[in-house]
Short mmCIF file of C-alpha atoms and ligand atoms in Angstrom, two decimals:
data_model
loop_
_atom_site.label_atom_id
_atom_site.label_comp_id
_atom_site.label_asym_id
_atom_site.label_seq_id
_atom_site.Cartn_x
_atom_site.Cartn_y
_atom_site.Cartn_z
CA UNK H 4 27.61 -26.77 -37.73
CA UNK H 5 29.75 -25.56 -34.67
CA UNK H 6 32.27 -27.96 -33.20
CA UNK H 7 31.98 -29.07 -30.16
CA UNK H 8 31.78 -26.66 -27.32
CA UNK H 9 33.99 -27.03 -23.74
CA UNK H 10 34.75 -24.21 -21.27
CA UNK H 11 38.32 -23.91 -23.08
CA UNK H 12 37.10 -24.29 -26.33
CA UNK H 13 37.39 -20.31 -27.14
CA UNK H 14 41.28 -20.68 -26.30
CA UNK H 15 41.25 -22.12 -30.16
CA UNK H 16 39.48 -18.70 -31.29
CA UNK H 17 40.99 -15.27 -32.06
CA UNK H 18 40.85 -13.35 -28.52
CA UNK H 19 41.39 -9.27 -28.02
CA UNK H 20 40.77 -7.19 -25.38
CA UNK H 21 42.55 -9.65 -22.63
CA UNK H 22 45.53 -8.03 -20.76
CA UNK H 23 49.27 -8.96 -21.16
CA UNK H 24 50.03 -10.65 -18.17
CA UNK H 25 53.76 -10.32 -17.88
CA UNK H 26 54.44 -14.25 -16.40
CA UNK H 27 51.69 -17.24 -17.35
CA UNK H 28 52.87 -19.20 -14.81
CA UNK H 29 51.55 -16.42 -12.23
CA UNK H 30 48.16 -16.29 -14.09
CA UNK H 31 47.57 -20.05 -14.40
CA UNK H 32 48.00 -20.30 -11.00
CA UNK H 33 45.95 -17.52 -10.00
CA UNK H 34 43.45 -19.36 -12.21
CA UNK H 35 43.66 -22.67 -11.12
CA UNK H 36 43.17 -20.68 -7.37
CA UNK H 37 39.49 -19.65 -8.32
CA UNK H 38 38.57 -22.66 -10.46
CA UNK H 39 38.94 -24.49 -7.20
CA UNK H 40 36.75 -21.77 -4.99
CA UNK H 41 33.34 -22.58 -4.51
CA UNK H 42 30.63 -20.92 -7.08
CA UNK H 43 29.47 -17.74 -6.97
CA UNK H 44 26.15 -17.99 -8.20
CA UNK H 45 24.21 -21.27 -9.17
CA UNK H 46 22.36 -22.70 -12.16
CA UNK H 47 19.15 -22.64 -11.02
CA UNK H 48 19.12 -18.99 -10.12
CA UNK H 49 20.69 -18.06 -13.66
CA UNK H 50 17.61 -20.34 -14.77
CA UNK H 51 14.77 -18.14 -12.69
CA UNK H 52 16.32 -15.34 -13.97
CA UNK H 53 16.31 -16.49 -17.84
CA UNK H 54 12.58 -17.01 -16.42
CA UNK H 55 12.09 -13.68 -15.72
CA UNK H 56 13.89 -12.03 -18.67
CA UNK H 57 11.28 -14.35 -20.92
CA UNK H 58 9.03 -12.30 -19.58
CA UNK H 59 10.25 -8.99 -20.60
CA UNK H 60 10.89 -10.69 -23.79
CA UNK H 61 6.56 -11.19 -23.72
CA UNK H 62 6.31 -8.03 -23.44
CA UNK H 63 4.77 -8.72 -19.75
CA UNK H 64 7.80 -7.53 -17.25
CA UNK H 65 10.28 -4.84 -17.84
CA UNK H 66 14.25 -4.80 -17.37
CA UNK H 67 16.47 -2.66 -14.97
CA UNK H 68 20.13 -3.56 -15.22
CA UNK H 69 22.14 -1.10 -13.56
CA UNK H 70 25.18 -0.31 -11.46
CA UNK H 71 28.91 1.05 -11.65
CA UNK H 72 30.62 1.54 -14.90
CA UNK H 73 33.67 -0.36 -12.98
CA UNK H 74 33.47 -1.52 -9.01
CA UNK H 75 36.79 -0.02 -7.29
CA UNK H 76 38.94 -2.33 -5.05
CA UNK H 77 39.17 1.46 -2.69
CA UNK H 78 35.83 1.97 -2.86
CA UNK H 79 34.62 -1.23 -1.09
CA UNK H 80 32.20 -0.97 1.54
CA UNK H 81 28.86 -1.69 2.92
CA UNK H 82 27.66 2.06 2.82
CA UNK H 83 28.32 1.76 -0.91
CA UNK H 84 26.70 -1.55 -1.80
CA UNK H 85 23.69 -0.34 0.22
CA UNK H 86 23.34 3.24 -1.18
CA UNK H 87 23.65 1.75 -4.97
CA UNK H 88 20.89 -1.15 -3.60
CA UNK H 89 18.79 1.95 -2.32
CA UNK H 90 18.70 3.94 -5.63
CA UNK H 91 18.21 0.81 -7.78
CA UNK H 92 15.06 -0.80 -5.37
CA UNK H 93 13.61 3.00 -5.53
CA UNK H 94 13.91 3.11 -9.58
CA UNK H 95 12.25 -0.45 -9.55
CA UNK H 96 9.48 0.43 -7.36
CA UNK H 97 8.73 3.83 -9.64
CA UNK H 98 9.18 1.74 -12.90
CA UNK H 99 6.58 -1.21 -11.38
CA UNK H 100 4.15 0.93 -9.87
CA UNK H 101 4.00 2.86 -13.00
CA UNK H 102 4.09 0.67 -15.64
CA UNK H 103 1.99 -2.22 -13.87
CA UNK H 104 4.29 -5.17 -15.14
CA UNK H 105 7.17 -6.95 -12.61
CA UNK H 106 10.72 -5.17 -12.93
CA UNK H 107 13.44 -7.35 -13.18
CA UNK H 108 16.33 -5.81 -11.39
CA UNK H 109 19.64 -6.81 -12.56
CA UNK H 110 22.98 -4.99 -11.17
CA UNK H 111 26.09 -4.29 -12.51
CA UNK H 112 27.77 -5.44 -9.47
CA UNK H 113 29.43 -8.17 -7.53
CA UNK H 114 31.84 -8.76 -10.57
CA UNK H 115 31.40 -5.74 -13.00
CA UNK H 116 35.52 -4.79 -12.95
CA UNK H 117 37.33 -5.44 -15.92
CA UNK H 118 37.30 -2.89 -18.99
CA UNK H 119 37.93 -3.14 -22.47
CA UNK H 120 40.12 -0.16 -24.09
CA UNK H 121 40.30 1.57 -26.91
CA UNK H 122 44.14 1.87 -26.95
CA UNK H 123 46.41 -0.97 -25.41
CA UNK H 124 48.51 2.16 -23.84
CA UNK H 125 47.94 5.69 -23.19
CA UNK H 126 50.42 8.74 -22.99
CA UNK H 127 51.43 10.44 -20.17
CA UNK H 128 53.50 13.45 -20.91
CA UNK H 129 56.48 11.49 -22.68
CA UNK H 130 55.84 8.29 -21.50
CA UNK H 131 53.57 5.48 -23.01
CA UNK H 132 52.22 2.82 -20.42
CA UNK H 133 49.64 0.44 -20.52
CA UNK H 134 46.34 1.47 -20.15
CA UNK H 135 44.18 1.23 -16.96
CA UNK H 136 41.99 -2.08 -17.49
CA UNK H 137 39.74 -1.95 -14.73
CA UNK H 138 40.69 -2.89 -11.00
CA UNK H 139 40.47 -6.94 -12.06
CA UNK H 140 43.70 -6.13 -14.13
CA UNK H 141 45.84 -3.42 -12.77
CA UNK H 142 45.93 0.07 -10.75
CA UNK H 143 44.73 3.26 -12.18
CA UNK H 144 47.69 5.48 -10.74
CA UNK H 145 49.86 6.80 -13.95
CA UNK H 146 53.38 4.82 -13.54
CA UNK H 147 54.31 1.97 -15.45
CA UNK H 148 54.69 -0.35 -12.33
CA UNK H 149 51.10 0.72 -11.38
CA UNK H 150 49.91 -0.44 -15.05
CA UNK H 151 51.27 -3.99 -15.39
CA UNK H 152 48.83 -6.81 -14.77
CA UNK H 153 48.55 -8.28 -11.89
CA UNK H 154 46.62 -11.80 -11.61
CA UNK H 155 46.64 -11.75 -7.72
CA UNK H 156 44.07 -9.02 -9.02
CA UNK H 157 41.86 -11.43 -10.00
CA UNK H 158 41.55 -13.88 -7.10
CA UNK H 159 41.08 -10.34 -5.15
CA UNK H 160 38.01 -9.44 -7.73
CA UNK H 161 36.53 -12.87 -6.42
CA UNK H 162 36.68 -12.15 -2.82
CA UNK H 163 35.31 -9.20 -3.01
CA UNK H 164 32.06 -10.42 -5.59
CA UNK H 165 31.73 -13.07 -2.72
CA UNK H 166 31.31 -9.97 0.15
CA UNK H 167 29.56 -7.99 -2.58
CA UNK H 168 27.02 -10.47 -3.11
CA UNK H 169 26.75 -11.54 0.46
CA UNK H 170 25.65 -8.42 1.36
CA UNK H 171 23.33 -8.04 -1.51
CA UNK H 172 21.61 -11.49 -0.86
CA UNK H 173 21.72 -10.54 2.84
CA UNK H 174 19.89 -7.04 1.59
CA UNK H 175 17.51 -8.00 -0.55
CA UNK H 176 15.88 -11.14 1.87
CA UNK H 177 17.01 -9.44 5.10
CA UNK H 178 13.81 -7.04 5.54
CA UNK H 179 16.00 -3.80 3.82
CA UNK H 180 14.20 -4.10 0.60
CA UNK H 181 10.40 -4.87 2.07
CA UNK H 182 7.59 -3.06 0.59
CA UNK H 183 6.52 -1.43 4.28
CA UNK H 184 10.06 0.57 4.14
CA UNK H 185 9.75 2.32 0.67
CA UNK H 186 9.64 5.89 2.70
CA UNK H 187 12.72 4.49 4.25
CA UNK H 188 14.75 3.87 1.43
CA UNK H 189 14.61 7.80 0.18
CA UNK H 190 18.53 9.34 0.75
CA UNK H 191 18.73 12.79 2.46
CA UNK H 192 20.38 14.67 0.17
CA UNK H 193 17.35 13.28 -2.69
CA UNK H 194 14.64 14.06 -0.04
CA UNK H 195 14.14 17.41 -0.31
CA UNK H 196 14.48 17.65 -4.32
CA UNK H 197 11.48 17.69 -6.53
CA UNK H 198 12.32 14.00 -7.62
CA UNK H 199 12.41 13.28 -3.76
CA UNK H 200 8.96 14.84 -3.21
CA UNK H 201 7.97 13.01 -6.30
CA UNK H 202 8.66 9.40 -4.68
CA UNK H 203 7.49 10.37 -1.58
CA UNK H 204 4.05 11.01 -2.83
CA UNK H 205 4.45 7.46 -4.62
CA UNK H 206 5.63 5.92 -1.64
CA UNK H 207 2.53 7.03 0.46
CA UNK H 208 0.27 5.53 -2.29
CA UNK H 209 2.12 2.43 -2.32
CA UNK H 210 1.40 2.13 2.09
CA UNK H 211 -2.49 3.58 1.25
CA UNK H 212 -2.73 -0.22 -1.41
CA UNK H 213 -0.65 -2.36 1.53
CA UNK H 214 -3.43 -1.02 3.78
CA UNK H 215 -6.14 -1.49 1.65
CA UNK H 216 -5.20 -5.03 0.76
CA UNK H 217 -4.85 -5.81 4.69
CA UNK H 218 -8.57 -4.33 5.08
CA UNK H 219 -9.70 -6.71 2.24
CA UNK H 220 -8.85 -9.34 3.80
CA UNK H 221 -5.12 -9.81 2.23
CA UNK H 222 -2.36 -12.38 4.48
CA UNK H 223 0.43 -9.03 3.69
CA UNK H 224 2.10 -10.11 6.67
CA UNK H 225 2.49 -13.75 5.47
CA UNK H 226 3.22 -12.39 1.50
CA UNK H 227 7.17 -13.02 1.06
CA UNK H 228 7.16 -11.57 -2.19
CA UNK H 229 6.29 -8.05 -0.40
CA UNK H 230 9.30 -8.22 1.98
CA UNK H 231 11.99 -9.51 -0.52
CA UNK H 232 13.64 -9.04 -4.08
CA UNK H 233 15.67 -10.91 -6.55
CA UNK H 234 18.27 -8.83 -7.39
CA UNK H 235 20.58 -10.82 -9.93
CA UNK H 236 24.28 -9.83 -10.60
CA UNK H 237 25.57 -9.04 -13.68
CA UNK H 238 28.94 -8.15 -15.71
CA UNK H 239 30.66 -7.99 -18.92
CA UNK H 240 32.49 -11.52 -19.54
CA UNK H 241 35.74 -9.70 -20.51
CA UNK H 242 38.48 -11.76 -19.08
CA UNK H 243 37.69 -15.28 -20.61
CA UNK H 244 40.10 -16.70 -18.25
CA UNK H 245 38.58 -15.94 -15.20
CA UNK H 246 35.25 -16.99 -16.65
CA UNK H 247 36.61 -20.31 -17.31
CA UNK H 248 37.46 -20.69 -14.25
CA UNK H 249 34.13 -20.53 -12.50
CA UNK H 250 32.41 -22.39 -14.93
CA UNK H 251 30.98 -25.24 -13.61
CA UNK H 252 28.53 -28.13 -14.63
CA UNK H 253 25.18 -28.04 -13.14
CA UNK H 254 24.57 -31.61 -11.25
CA UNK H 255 20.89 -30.87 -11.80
CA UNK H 256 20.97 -31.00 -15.80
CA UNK H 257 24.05 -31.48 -16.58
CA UNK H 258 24.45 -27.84 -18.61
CA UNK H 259 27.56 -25.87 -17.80
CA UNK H 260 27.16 -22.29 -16.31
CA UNK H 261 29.39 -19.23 -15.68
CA UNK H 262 29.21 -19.40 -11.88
CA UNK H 263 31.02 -15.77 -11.99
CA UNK H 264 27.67 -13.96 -12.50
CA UNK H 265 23.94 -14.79 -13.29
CA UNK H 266 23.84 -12.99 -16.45
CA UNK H 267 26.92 -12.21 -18.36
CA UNK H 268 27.19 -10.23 -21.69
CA UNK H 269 29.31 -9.58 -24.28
CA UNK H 270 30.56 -5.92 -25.49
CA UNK H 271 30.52 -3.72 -28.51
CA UNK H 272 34.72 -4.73 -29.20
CA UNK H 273 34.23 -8.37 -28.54
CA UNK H 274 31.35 -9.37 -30.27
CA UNK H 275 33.26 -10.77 -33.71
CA UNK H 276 31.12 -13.85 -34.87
CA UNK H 277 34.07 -15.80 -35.14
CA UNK H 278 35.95 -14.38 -31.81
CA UNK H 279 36.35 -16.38 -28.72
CA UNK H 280 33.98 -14.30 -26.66
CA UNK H 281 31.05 -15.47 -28.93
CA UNK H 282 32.52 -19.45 -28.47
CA UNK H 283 32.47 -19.56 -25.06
CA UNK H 284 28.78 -17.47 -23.61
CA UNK H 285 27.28 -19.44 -26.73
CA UNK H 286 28.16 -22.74 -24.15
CA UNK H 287 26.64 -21.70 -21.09
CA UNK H 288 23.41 -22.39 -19.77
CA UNK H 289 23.38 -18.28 -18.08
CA UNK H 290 21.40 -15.83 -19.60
CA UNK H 291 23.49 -13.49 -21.57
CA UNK H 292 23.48 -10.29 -24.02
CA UNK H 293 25.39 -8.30 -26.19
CA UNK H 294 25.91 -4.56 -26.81
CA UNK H 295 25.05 -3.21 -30.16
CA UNK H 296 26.01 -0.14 -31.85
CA UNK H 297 24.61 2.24 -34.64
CA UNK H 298 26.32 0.83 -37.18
CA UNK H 299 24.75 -3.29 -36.66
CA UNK H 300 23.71 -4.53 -39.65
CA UNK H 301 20.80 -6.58 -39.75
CA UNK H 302 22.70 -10.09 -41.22
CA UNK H 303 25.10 -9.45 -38.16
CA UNK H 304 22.37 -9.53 -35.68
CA UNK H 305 20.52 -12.37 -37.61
CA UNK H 306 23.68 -14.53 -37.68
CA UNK H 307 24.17 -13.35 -33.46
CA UNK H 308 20.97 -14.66 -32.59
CA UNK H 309 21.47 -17.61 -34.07
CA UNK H 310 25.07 -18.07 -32.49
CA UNK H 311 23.93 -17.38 -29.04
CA UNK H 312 20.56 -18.91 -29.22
CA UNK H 313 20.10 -21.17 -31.77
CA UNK H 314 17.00 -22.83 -30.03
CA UNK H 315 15.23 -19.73 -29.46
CA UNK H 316 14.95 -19.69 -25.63
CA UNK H 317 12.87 -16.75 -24.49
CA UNK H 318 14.93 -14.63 -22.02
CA UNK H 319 18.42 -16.52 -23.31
CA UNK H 320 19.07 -13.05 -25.08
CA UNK H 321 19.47 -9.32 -24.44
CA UNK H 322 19.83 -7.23 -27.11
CA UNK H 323 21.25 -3.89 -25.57
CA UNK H 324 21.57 -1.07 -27.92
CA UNK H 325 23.60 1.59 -27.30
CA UNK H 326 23.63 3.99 -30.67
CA UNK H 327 23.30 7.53 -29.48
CA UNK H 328 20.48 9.84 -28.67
CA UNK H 329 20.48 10.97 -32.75
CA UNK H 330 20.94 7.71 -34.63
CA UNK H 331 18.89 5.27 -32.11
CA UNK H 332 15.49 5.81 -33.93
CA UNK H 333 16.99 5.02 -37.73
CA UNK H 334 19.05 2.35 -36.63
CA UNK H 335 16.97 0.22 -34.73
CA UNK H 336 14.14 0.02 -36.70
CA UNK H 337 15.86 -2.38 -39.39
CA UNK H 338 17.30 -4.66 -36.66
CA UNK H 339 13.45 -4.98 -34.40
CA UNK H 340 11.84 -5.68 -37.47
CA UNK H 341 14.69 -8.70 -39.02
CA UNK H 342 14.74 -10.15 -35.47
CA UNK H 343 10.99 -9.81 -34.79
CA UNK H 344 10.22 -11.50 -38.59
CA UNK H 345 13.32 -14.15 -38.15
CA UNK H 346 10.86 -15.50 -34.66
CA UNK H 347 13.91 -15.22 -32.20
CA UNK H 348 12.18 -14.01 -28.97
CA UNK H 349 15.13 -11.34 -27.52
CA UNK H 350 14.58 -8.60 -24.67
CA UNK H 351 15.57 -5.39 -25.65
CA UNK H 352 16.79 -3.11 -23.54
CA UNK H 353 18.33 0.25 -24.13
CA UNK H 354 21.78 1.84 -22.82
CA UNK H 355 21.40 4.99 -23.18
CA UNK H 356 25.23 6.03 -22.22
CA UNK H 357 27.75 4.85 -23.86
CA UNK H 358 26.78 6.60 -27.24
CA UNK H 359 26.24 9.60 -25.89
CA UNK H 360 29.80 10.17 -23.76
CA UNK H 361 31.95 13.31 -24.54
CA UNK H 362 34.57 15.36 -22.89
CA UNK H 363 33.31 18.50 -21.32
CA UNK H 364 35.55 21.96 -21.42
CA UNK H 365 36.60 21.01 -17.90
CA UNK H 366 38.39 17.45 -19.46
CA UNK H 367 35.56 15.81 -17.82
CA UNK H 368 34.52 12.64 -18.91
CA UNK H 369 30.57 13.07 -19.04
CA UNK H 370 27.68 12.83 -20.07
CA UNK H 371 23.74 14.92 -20.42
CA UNK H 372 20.90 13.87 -18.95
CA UNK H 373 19.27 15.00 -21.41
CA UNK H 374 20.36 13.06 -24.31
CA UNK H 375 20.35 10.31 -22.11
CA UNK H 376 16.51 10.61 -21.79
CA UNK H 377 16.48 11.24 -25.98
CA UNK H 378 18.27 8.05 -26.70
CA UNK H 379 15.73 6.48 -24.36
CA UNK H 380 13.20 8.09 -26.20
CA UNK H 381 13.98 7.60 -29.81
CA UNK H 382 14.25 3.31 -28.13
CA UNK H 383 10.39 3.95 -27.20
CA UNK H 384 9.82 5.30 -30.77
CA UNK H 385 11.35 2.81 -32.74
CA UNK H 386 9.49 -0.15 -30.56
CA UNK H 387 5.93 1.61 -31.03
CA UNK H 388 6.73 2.08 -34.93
CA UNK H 389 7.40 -1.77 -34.79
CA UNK H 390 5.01 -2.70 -32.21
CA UNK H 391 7.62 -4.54 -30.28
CA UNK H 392 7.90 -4.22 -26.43
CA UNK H 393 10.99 -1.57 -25.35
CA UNK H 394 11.95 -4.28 -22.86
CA UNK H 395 14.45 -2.17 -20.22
CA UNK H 396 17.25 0.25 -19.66
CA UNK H 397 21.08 -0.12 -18.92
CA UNK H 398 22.20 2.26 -16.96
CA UNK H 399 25.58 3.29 -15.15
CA UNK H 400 24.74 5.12 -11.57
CA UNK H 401 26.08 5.01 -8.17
CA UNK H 402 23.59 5.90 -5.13
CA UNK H 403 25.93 8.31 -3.97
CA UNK H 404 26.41 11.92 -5.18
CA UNK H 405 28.47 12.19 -6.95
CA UNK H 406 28.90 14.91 -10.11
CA UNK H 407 29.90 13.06 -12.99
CA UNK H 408 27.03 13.29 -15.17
CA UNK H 409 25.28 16.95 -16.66
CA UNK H 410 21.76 18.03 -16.10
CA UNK H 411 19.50 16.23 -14.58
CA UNK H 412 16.41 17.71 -11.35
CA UNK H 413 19.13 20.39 -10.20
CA UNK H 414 20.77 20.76 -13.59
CA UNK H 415 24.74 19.95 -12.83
CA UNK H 416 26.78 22.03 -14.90
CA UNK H 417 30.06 21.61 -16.10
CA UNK H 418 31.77 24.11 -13.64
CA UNK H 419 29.98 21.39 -10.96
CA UNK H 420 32.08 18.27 -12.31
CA UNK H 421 34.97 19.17 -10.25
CA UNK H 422 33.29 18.70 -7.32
CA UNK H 423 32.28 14.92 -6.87
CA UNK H 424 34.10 13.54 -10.09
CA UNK H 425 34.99 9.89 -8.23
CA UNK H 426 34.64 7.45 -11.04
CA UNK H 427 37.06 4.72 -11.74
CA UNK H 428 35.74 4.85 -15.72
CA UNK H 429 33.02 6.14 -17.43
CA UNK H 430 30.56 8.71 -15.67
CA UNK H 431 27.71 7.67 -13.74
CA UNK H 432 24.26 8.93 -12.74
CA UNK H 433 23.66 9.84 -9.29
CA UNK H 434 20.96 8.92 -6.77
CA UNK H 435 18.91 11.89 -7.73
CA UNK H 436 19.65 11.80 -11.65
CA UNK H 437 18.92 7.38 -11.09
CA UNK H 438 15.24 8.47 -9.86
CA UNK H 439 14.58 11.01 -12.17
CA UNK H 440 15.41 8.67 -15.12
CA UNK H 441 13.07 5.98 -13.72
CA UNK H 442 10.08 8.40 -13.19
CA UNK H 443 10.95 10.00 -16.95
CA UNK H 444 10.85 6.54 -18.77
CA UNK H 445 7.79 5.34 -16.96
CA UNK H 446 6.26 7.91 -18.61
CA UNK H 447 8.08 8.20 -21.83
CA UNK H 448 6.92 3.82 -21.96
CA UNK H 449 3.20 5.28 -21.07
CA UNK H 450 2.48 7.99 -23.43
CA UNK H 451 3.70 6.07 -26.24
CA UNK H 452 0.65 3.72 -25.00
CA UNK H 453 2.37 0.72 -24.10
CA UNK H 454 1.06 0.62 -20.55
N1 LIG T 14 8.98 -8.71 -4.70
C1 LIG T 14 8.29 -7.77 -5.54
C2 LIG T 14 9.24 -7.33 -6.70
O1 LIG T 14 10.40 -7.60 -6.64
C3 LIG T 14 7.80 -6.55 -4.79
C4 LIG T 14 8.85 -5.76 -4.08
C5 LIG T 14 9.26 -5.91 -2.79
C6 LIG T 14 9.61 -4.69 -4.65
N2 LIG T 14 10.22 -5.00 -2.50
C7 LIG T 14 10.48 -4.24 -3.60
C8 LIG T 14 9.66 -4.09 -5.90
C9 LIG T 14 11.39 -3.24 -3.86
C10 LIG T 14 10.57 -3.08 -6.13
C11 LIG T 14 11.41 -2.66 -5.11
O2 LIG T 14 8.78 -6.73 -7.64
MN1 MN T 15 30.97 2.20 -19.08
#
């Protein structure tokens, strides 16, 4: 039986990944600062969304969570929310036409900044300083000052979720993402590539069923759900500190919720069963998931299920894979088929990235496009031999374009990294590669007959 749960009840659990923050006094009192700001996000969105995701977990919507590997504190601007709002709403409105089923659009955004490392410190020439932890944390640049911790970081990471989400809430329910501008939303520099011509053509069927609706007799004018979208926020719940301190107990029923983010999960190096990351999203009401590699075993992800959603609520858990384009296929198999027979209803939803991330001859952090697409596709096989629903995709892209990732419509080579390489972390797809994905898995999801 687990003890009794509180929002500081994972400070009694065996923590890793959290920074050394050279004074406490500094970071209490940076902490104390947000725990007294007003919420982010509130329950009863976190609740519609757990809605939603119980759908994809039905096998009757489909997931697209998606965004920067880490937001930048310099790269903070309204051109940039917008353009990664533009390629997301154009992915969603391939992946809903196509597969006939509601996408649930998730971003990783308004809160996705701190990073978990492999190393506490890296080398540079002689010298050994901590490693970069994400803009939440500390500053990229190379010198030791640059590296230490800084918790005036972290009240800055909440001002700018606060503008981040503004502007996506003012997006999304402002007229930018209605159905009547889905020529509009098409960038230049993806208009004149095949994948531009591509959603053009869908675009102008999409206007041809507004139109015929109106001539049938159809209010579209008077339709909100054709002028607006939910798009929820998401991020990994890294720091528990800061997570603490914007969770908040819902006056409605009582529950407590992470108020940092609608849906929070939990990654690959903080998943222990008996870690503090697992105590404290197994206390909130939020919906939340966890990454899984190649090598999950099947009583892990048994005894996870059960940790995280012992009651079994639909859409209370992701499942997000992430086990490289050649080992997807085997591994999953085991894991659909224990959960599927063990009756906890989970979305999955495949990450097709971070498994398949090497450094190119150029010292390029990167990734293919194409084995991107295979680890997608071995997902799709694995769910048909099970006959279990693939349930989304977890991407990394920006909408702007950028060269960070190979292949892809016009084929980026590594010689072409140089050019645009402006990520903060890990490499990301851009606007063109983003709609390219969505228009390959809509069809990968089809002709494995699923819809
Ligand atoms: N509201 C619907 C949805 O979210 C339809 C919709 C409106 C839509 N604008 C969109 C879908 C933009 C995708 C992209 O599905
Ligand atoms: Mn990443």
């Amino acid at each position: 039986m687990p003890s009794t749960w509180t929002p500081t009840s994972w400070r009694a659990f065996p923590v890793v990944q959290q920074p050394d923050w050279p004074d406490e006094g500094d970071l209490e009192r940076a902490l104390k600062q947000i725990a007294s700001y007003p919420p982010l996000v509130f329950a009863g969105e976190a609740r519609s969304l757990q809605n939603a995701l119980a759908q994809v977990s039905a096998g009757n919507a489909f997931l697209l969570q998606a965004g920067d590997c880490a937001e930048s504190f310099d790269d903070f601007s309204a051109n940039n929310i917008r353009e990664k709002l533009r390629v997301i709403l154009q992915m969603a409105v391939v992946l809903t036409y196509s597969l006939g089923v509601p996408t649930v659009k998730v971003g990783r955004i308004a809160g996705q900044f701190a990073k978990p490392r492999s190393s506490a410190t890296e080398k540079i020439g002689d010298l050994e300083i901590p490693s970069f932890r994400g803009h939440i944390v500390n500053d990229p640049t190379p010198t030791p000052a640059a590296r230490i911790p800084d918790p005036d970081r972290l009240v800055q990471a909440y001002h700018q979720s606060a503008s981040t989400l503004n502007l996506v809430r003012a997006f999304t329910k402002g007229g930018f993402a209605d159905l009547s501008r889905v020529h509009a939303w098409t960038q230049e520099f993806v208009g004149s590539s095949p994948e531009g011509q591509r959603y053009e053509q869908l675009a102008t069927e999409i206007d041809r069923a507004l139109r015929f609706m109106r001539a049938c007799g159809v209010d579209t004018e008077n339709t909100s759900s054709l002028h607006e979208v939910d798009v929820y926020t998401s991020h990994e719940a890294l720091l528990l500190g800061y997570e603490e301190a914007l969770t908040r107990q819902d006056s409605l029923t009582g529950g407590w919720y992470d108020c940092s983010a609608h849906m929070l999960w939990i990654g690959e190096r903080t998943r222990q069963l008996d870690g503090a990351h697992i105590e404290f999203l197994r206390g909130v009401g939020n919906p939340v998931g966890c990454k899984i590699g190649a090598a999950t075993d099947v009583d892990y992800v048994l005894e996870l299920c059960q940790a995280l959603n012992p009651a079994r609520v639909p859409g209370r858990l992701t499942l997000i894979s992430r086990m490289g384009a050649d080992k997807v296929e085997d591994a999953l198999r085991p894991l659909l088929r224990a959960v599927t027979d063990a009756g906890h209803p989970v979305v999955w939803a495949c990450d097709p990235m971070h498994a398949n991330t090497f450094t190119s001859t150029s010292g390029h952090k990167t990734r293919h496009f194409d084995d991107i697409l295979r680890e997608i596709s071995g997902f799709v096989n694995a769910h048909r031999a099970e006959g279990t629903w693939p349930g989304g995709i977890h991407v990394e892209l920006t909408g702007d374009n950028v060269t960070e990732c190979l292949g892809g419509a016009d084929d980026l080579q590594v010689a072409d990294l140089v050019d645009r390489y402006h990520t903060v972390c890990d490499p990301r797809l851009n606007a063109r590669q983003g709609l390219d994905l969505a228009f390959a898995v809509a069809e990968l999801i089809r002709s494995s007959g699923f819809a």
